[in-house]
Coordinates of C-alpha atoms in Angstrom, one line a residue:
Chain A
X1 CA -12.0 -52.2 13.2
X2 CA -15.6 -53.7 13.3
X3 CA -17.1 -50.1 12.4
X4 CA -17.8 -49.0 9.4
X5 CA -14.8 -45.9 9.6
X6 CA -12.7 -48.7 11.4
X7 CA -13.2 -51.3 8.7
X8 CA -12.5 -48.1 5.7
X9 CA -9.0 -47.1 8.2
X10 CA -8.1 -50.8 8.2
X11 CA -8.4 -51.8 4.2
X12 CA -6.8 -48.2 3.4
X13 CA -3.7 -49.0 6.1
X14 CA -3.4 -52.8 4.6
X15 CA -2.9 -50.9 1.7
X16 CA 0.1 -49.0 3.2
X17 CA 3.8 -50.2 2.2
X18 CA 4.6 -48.6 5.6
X19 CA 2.4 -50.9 7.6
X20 CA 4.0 -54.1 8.5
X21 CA 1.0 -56.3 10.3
X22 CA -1.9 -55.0 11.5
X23 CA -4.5 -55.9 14.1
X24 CA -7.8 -54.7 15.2
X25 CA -10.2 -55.1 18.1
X26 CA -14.0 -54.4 18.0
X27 CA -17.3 -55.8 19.8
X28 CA -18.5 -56.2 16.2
X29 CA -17.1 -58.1 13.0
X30 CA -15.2 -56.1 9.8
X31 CA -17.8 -54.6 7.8
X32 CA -15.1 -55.1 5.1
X33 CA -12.7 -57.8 3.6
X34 CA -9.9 -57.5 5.2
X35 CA -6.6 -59.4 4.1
X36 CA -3.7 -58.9 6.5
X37 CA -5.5 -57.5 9.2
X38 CA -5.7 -59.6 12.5
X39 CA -9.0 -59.5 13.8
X40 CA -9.9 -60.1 17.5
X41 CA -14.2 -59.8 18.3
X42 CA -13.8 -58.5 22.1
X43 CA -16.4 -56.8 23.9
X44 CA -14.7 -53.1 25.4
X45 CA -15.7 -54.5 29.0
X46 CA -13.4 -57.8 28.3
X47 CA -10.2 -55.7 29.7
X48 CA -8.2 -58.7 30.3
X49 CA -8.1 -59.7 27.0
X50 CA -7.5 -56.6 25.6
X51 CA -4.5 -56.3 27.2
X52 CA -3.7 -59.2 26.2
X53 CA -3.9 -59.2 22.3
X54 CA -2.3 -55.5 22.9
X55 CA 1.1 -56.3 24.5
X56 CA 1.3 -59.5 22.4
X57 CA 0.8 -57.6 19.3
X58 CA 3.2 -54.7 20.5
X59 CA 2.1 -51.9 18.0
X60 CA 4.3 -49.0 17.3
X61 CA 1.0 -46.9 16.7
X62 CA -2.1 -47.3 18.5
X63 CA -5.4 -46.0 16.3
X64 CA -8.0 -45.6 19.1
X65 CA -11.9 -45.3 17.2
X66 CA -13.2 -46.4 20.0
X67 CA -15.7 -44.0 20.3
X68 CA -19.9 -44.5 21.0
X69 CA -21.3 -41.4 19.7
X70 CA -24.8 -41.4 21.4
X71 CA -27.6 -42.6 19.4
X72 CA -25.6 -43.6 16.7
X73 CA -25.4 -47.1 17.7
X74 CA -25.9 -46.6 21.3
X75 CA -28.3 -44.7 23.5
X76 CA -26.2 -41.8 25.8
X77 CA -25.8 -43.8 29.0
X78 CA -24.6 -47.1 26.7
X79 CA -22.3 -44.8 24.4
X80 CA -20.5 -43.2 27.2
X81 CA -20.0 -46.3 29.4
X82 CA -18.6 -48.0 26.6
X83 CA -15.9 -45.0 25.3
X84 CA -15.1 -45.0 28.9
X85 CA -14.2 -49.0 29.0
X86 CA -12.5 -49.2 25.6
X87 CA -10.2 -45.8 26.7
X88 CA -9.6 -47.3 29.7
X89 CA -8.6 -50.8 28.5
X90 CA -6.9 -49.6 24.9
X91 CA -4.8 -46.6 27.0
X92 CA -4.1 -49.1 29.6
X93 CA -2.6 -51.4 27.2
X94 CA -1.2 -49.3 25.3
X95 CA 1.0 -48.0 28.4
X96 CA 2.3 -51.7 28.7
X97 CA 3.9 -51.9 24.5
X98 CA 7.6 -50.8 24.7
X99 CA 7.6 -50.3 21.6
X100 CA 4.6 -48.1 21.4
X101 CA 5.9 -44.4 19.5
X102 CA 2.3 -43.0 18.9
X103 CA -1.4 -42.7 19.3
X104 CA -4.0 -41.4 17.3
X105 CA -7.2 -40.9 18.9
X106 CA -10.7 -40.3 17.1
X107 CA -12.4 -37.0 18.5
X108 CA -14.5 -34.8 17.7
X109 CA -15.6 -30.9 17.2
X110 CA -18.3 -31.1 19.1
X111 CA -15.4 -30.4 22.2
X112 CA -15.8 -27.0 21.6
X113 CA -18.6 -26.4 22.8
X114 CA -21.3 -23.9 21.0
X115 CA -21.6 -21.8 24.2
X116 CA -22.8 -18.1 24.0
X117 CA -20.3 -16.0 22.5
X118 CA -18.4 -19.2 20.9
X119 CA -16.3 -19.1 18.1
X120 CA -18.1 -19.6 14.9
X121 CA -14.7 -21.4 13.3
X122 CA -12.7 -22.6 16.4
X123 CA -9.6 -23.8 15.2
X124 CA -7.7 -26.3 17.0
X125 CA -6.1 -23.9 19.5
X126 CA -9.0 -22.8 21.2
X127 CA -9.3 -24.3 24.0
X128 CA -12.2 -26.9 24.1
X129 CA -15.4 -25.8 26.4
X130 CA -17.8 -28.7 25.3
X131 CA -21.6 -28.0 25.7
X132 CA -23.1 -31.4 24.9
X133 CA -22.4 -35.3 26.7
X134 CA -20.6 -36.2 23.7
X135 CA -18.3 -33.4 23.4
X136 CA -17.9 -34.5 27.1
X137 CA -16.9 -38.0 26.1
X138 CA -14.6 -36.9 23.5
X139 CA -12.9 -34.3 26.1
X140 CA -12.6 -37.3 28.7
X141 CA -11.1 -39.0 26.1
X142 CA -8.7 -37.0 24.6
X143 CA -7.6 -36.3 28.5
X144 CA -7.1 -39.7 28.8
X145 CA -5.1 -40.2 25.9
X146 CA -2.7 -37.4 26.9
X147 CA -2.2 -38.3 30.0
X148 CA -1.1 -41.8 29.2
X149 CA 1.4 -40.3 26.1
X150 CA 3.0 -38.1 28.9
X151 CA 3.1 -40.6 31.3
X152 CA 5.2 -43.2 28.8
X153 CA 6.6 -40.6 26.7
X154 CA 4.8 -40.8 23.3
X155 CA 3.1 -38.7 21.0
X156 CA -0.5 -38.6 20.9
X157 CA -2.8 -37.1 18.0
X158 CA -6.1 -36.5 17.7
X159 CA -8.3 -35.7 14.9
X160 CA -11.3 -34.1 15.5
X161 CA -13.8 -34.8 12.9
X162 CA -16.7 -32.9 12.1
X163 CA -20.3 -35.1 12.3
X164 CA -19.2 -38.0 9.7
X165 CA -21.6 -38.9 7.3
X166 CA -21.0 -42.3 5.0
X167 CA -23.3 -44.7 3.1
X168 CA -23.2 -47.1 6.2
X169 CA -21.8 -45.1 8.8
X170 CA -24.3 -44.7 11.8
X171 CA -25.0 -40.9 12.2
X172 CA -28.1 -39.4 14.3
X173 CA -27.7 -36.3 12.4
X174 CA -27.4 -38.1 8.9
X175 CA -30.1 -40.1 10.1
X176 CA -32.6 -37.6 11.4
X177 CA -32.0 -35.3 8.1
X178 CA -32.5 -38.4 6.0
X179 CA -36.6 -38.4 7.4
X180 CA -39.3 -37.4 5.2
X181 CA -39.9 -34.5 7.4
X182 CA -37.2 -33.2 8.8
X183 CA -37.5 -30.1 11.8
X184 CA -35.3 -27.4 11.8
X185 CA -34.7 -23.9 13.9
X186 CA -37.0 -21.5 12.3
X187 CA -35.6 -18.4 14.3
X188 CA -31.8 -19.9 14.0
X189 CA -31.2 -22.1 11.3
X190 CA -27.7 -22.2 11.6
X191 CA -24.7 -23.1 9.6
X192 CA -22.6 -26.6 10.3
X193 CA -20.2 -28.8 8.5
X194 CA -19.6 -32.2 7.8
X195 CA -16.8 -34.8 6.6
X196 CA -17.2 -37.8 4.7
X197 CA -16.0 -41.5 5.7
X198 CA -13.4 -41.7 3.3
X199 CA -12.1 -38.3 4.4
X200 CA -11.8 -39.2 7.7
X201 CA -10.2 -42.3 7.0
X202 CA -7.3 -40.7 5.3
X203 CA -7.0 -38.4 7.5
X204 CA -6.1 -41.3 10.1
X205 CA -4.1 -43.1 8.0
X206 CA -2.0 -40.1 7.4
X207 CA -2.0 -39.2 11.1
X208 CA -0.6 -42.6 11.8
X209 CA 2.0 -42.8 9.4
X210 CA 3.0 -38.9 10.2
X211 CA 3.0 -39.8 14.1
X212 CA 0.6 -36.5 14.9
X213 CA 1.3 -35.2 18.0
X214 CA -1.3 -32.8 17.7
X215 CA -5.1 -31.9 17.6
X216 CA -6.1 -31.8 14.1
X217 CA -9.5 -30.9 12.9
X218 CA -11.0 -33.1 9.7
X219 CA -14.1 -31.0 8.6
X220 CA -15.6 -30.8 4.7
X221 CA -14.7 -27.3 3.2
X222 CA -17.7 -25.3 3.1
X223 CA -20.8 -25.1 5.3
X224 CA -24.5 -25.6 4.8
X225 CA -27.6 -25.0 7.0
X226 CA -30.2 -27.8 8.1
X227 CA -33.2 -25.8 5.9
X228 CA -30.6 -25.9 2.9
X229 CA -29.9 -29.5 3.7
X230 CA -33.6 -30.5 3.5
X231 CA -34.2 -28.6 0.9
X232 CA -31.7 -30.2 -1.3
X233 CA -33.1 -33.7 -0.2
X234 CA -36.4 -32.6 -1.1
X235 CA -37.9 -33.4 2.4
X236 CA -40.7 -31.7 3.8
X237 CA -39.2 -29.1 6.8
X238 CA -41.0 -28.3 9.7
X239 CA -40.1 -25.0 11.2
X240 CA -39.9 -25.3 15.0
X241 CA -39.4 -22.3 17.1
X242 CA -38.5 -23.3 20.7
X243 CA -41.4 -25.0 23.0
X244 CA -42.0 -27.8 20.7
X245 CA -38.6 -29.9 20.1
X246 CA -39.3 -31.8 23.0
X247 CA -42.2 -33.3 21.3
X248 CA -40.8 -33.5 18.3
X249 CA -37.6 -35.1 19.6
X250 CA -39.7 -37.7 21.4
X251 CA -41.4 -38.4 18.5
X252 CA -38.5 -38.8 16.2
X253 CA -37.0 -41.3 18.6
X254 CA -40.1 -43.3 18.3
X255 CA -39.9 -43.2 14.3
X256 CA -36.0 -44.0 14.9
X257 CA -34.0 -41.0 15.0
X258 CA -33.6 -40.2 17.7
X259 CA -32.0 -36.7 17.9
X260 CA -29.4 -36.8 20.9
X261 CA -28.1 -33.6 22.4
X262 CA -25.3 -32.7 20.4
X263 CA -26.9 -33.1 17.3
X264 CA -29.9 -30.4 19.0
X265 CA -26.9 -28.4 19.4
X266 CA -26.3 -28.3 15.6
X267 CA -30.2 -27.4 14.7
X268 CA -30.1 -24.7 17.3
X269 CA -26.3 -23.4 17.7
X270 CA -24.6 -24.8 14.0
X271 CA -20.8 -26.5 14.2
X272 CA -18.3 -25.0 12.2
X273 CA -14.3 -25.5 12.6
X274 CA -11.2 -24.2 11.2
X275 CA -9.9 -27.4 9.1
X276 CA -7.7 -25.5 7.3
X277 CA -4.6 -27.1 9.6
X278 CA -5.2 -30.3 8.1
X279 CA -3.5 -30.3 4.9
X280 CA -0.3 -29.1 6.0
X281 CA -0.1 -31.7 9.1
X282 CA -1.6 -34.4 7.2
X283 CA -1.3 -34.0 4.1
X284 CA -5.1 -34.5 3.5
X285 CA -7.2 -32.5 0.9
X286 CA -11.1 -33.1 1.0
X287 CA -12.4 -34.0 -2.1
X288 CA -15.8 -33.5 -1.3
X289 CA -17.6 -29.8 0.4
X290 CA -20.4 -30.0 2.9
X291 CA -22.7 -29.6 0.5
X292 CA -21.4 -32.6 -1.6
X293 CA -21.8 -34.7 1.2
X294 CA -25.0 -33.9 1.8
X295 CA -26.3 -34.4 -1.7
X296 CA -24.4 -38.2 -1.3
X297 CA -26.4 -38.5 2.1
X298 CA -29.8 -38.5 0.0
X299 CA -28.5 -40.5 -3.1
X300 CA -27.9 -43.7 -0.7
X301 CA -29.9 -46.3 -0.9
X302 CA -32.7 -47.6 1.5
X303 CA -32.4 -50.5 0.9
X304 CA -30.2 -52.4 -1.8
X305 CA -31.7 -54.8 -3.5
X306 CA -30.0 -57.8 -4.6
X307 CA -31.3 -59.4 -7.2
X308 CA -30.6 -63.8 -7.7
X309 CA -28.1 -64.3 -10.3
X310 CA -30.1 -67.3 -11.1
X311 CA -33.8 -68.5 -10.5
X312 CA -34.8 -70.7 -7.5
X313 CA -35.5 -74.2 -8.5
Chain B
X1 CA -41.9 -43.0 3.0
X2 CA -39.3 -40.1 1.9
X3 CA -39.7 -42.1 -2.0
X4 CA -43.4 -40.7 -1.6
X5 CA -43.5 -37.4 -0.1
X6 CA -40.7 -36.0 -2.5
X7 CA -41.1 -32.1 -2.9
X8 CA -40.8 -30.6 -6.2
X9 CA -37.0 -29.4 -7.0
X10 CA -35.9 -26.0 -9.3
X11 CA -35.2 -27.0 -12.7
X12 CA -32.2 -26.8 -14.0
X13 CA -30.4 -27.4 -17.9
X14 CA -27.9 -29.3 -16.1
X15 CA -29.0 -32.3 -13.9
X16 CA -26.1 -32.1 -11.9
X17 CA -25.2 -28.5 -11.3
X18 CA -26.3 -27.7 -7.8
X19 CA -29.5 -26.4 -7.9
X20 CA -29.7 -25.0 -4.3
X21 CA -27.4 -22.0 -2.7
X22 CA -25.2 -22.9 0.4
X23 CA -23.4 -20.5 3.3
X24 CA -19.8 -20.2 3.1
X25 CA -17.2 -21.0 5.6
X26 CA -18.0 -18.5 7.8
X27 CA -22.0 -18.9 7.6
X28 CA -22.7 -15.8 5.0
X29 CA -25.1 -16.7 2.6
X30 CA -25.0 -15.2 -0.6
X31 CA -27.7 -15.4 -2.0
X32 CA -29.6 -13.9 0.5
X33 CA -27.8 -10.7 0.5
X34 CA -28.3 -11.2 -3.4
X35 CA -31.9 -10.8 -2.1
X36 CA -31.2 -7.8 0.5
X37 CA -28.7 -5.8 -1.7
X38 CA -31.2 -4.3 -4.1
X39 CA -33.2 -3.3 -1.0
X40 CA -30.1 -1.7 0.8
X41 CA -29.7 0.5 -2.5
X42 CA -32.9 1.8 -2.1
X43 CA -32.0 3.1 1.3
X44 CA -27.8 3.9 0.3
X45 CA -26.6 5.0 -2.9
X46 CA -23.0 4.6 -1.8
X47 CA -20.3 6.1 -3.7
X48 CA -16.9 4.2 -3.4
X49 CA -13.3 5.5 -3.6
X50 CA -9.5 4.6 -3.1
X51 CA -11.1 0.7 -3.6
X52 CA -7.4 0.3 -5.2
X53 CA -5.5 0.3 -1.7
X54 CA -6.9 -2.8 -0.9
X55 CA -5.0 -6.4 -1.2
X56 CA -6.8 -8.5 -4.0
X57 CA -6.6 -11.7 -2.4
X58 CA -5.3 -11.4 1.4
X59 CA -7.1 -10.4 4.4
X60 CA -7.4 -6.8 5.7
X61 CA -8.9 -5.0 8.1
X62 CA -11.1 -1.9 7.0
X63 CA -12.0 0.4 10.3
X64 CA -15.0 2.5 9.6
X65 CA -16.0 5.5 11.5
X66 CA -19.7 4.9 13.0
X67 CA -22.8 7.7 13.6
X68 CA -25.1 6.2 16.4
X69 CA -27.9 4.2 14.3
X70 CA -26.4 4.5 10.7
X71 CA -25.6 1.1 10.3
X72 CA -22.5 1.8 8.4
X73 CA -20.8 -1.4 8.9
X74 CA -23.7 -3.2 6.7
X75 CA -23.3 -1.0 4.2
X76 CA -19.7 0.1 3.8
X77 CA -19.3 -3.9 3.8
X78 CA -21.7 -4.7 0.8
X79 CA -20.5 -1.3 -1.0
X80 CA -16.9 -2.5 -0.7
X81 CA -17.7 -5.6 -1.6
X82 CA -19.7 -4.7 -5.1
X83 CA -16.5 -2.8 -5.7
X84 CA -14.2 -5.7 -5.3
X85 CA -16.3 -8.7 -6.4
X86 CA -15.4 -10.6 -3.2
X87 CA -17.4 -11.1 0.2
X88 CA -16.7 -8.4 2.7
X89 CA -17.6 -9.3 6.7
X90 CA -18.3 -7.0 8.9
X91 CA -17.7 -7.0 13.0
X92 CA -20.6 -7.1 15.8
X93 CA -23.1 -9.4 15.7
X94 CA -24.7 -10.4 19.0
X95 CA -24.6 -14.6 19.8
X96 CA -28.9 -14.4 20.1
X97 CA -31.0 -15.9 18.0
X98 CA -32.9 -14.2 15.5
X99 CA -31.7 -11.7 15.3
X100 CA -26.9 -12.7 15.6
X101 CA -27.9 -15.7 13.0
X102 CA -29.9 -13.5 10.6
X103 CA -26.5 -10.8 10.8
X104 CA -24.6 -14.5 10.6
X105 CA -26.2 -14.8 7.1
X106 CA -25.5 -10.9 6.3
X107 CA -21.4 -11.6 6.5
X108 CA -21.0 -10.4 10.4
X109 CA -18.4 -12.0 12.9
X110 CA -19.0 -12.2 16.4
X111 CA -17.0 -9.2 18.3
X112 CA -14.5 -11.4 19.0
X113 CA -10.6 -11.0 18.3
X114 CA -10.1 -14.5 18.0
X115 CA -12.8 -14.8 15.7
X116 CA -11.8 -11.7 13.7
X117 CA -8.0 -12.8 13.5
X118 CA -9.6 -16.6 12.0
X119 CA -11.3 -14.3 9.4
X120 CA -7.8 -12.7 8.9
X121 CA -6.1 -15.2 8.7
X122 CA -8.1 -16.9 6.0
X123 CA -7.7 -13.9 3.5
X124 CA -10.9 -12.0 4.3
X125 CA -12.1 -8.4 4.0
X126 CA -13.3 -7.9 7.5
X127 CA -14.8 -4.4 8.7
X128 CA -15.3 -3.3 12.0
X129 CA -16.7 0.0 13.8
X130 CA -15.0 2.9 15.6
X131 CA -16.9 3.7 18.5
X132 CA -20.2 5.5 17.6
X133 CA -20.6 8.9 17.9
X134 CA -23.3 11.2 18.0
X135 CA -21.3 13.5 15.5
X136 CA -21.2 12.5 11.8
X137 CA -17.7 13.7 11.2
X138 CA -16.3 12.6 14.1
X139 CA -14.2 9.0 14.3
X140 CA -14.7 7.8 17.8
X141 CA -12.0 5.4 19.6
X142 CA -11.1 2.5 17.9
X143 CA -10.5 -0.9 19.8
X144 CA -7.1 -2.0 19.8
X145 CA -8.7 -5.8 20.8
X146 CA -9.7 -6.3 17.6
X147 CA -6.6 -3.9 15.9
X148 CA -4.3 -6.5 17.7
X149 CA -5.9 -9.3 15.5
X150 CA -5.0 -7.7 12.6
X151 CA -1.4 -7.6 13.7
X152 CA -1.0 -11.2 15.1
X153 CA -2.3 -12.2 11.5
X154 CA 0.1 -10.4 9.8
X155 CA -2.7 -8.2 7.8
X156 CA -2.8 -4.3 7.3
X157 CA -5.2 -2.2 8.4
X158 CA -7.2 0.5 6.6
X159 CA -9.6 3.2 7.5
X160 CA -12.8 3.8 5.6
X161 CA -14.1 6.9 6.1
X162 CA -18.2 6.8 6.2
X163 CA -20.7 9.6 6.1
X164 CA -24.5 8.8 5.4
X165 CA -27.3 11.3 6.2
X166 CA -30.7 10.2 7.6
X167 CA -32.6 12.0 5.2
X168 CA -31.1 11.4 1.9
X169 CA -29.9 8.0 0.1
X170 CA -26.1 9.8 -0.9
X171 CA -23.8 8.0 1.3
X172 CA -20.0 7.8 0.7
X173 CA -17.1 5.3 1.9
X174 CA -13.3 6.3 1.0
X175 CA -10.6 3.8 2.0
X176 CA -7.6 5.1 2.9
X177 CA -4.0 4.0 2.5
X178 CA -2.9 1.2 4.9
X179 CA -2.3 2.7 8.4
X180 CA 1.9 2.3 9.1
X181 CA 2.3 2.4 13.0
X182 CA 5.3 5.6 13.6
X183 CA 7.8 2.8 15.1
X184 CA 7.5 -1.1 15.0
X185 CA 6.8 -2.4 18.7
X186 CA 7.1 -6.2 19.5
X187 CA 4.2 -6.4 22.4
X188 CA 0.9 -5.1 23.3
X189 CA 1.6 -1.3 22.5
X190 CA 1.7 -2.4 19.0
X191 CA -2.0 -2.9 18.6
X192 CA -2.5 0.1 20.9
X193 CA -0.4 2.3 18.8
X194 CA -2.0 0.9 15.8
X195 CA -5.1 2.0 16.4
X196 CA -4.6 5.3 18.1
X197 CA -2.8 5.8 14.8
X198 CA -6.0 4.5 12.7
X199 CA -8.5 7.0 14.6
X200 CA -6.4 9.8 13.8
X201 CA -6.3 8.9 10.3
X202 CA -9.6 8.4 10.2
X203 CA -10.3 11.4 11.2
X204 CA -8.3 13.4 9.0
X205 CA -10.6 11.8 5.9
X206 CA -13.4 12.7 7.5
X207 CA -11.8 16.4 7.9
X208 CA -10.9 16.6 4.1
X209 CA -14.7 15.6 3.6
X210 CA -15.8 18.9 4.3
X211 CA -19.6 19.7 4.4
X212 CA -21.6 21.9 6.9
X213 CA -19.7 22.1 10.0
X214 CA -21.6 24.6 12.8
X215 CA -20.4 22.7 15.7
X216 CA -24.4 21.9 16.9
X217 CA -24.5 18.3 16.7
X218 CA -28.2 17.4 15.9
X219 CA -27.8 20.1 13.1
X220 CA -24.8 18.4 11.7
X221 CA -26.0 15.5 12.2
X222 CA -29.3 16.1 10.3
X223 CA -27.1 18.3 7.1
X224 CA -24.6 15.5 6.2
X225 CA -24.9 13.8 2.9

């Protein structure tokens, strides 16, 4: 609930009649005003108290977003050590609620893997063969998940989203596109996709309220290609062939974007997926196409400026 | 620093229109076969037929016959889709870069029949290859892998008969009526059946073609068109 697609669930589910109380757990503070919503600021390691606030609360539906994607806010090691503790403690708990009917865990598509000969549009019952750590994580995760719903008897959902993209939401790939030179696969230059914060957001709202019990992918209709994407931000692309991405990606980590291994996988492989299940077992249209999204990325801000609303003294 | 390195954009009377191309869905970029077509005409003058068998909005399944090196899927694909004003994909492009994104660009699927039922599925034109042969009026095997994606996404499937000739720019693609399977089978012969039924079909339209026919192959081969 701290994040910024956690705080956007949590102000679009206080707005649910449906929802009765709410509360939320994160290791940082609501980007948003929240008005119902119990907050709790617990670090994923603090499994104790997890627990704790869990079984107290006694949710009938448990929204896991517990998820580090690496380099977004964490480095890979950091990111996957702290999915695994927040799964472990969130699942844990969860097992322990009686009243408990559902979970709804955030995934991704990068759990299907852009191995040779992959699917160019996997939909969601191809069976996931992940190629990168994260699509790792989110496999380990979604494993996790299952295997506590079977063991207690619930359903459990997931929604695999497509690379989200948001005015505050931390993205590598949003991030490293957003540079003022931007390197792409010369010889590949591949197609992926994208979804927006709000879209996702709905989509978990939905999920919740519908009780999913399946895997549902949340991608942005359309598709667009990274020379496309710079070209439409007006940065300055720099072709890359093989050989020199691991200069380049050193370098962009320096500048501070950094470019982790699953977002390689989308310069040199592209991420598409069928999201066409969506609307029927969610009830969720996107409003916005790849390509929308992708103008928004380069029409944020900076930096806001603020001005006084009245001179200093 | 991306406020002061700011490349120039295309003009445009409206601010807001989109002033750059995307792919679609499935990775085919329009406007670079916008680019190609006009080259590929200078190569193919294709005359289309029997364009009126085709669904207008679902998915089908056009099976064209193939001659070793003709590249008849490309252009059967971009002829059809002239025809009907709506993108036509074609089967067989190999997962290696540059050459399987380039095709990825052109409108081809991977060989796949998962990937050509998602295509299916989704309402799109998709053609695929009989086997190639060294004759130019002969339809070789067709794969009932990829037939059987056709039938588990409910589509028909139609042959297009194809004959090009190395040495002139005449080329031809007729699409024949939906191929009906003799009796209605609930497993794996159906697809089997299915396309055993589409060869011989196929063949037949390449039989009421007619053209020079002396049974030397490399003649034949070089007369056609």
């Amino acid at each position: 609930m701290g994040g910024e697609l956690g705080s956007l669930v949590a102000s679009l589910l206080e707005s649910e009649q449906w929802v009765g109380s709410l509360v939320g757990i994160d290791s940082d503070p609501p980007r948003r005003r929240l008005r119902r919503a119990e907050f709790h600021l617990i670090e994923p390691d603090d499994r104790s108290r997890i627990v704790d606030v869990v079984t107290k609360f006694n949710p009938h539906v448990l929204i896991h977003l517990a998820v580090w994607e690496p380099d977004a806010r964490a480095g890979t090691a950091h990111a996957r050590q702290l999915t695994s503790d927040a799964s472990l403690a969130f699942f844990g708990a969860a097992a322990e609620c009686p009243a408990l009917e559902s979970i709804v865990v955030r995934s991704g598509i990068e759990i299907y893997g852009r191995a040779q000969n992959s699917l160019t549009r996997p939909d969601e019952s191809v069976h996931p063969n992940p190629t990168s750590e994260y699509g790792r994580m989110l496999e380990r995760l979604e494993g996790a998940a299952m295997a506590t719903a079977a063991r207690i008897g619930i359903a459990v959902g997931a929604l695999r989203l497509a690379p989200v993209l948001g005015p505050h939401v931390p993205s590598p790939l949003g991030r490293l596109l957003r540079q003022p030179a931007v390197p792409f696969s010369s010889l590949a230059d591949p197609p992926f996709t994208v979804v927006e914060d709000r879209h996702a957001a709905r989509a978990f709202v939905a999920a919740a309220q519908r009780r999913l019990a399946e895997p549902v992918n949340v991608v942005a209709p359309g598709a667009i290609t990274a020379l496309q994407a710079i070209t439409r931000g007006r940065r300055l692309p720099v072709p890359l062939v093989g050989p020199e991405w691991a200069l380049v990606r050193r370098l962009s980590h320096v500048l501070g974007a950094p470019i982790p291994e699953h977002v390689m996988e989308v310069m040199h492989r592209g991420r598409l997926a069928d999201g066409s299940h969506a609307s029927s077992a969610l009830g969720v249209e996107a409003t916005a196409s790849a390509a929308t999204i992708i103008d928004r990325l380069y029409k944020w801000e900076t930096v806001v400026r603020v001005p006084s609303q009245r001179a200093a003294a | 620093m991306a406020d002061v390195i700011e490349l120039p954009r295309r003009r445009t009377d409206d601010d807001d229109a989109p002033t750059f191309e995307t792919v679609d869905d499935w990775g085919r970029d329009d406007r670079l076969i916008r680019l190609l077509v006009p080259l590929a005409w200078l190569r193919w003058s294709v005359s289309v037929g029997g364009i009126e068998q085709l669904p207008a909005r679902t998915g089908a399944l056009l099976v064209t016959n193939t001659r070793r090196v003709s590249l008849s899927q490309i252009y059967v694909a971009w002829a059809l889709a002239r025809e009907v004003g709506r993108p036509v994909r074609f089967v067989g492009r190999p997962d290696v870069a540059p050459l399987g994104p380039f095709l990825r660009r052109l409108g081809a699927l991977l060989d796949d029949p998962t990937e050509v039922e998602g295509a299916l599925r989704h309402g799109e034109l998709v053609v695929m290859g009989a086997a190639p042969t060294g004759h130019p009026r002969h339809a070789g095997p067709v794969d009932h892998a990829l037939i059987g994606s056709a039938v588990r996404a409910g589509v028909s499937v139609y042959p297009v008969a194809s004959m090009s000739s190395p040495l002139s720019r005449n080329a031809r693609a007729d699409v024949g009526p939906a191929v009906r399977p003799r009796r209605k089978r609930r497993g794996p012969l159906a697809e089997v059946e299915l396309a055993e039924a589409t060869q011989r079909q196929l063949q037949k339209m390449l039989d009421e073609f007619g053209g020079v026919q002396t049974g030397v192959p490399p003649v034949d081969w070089l007369a056609e068109g």
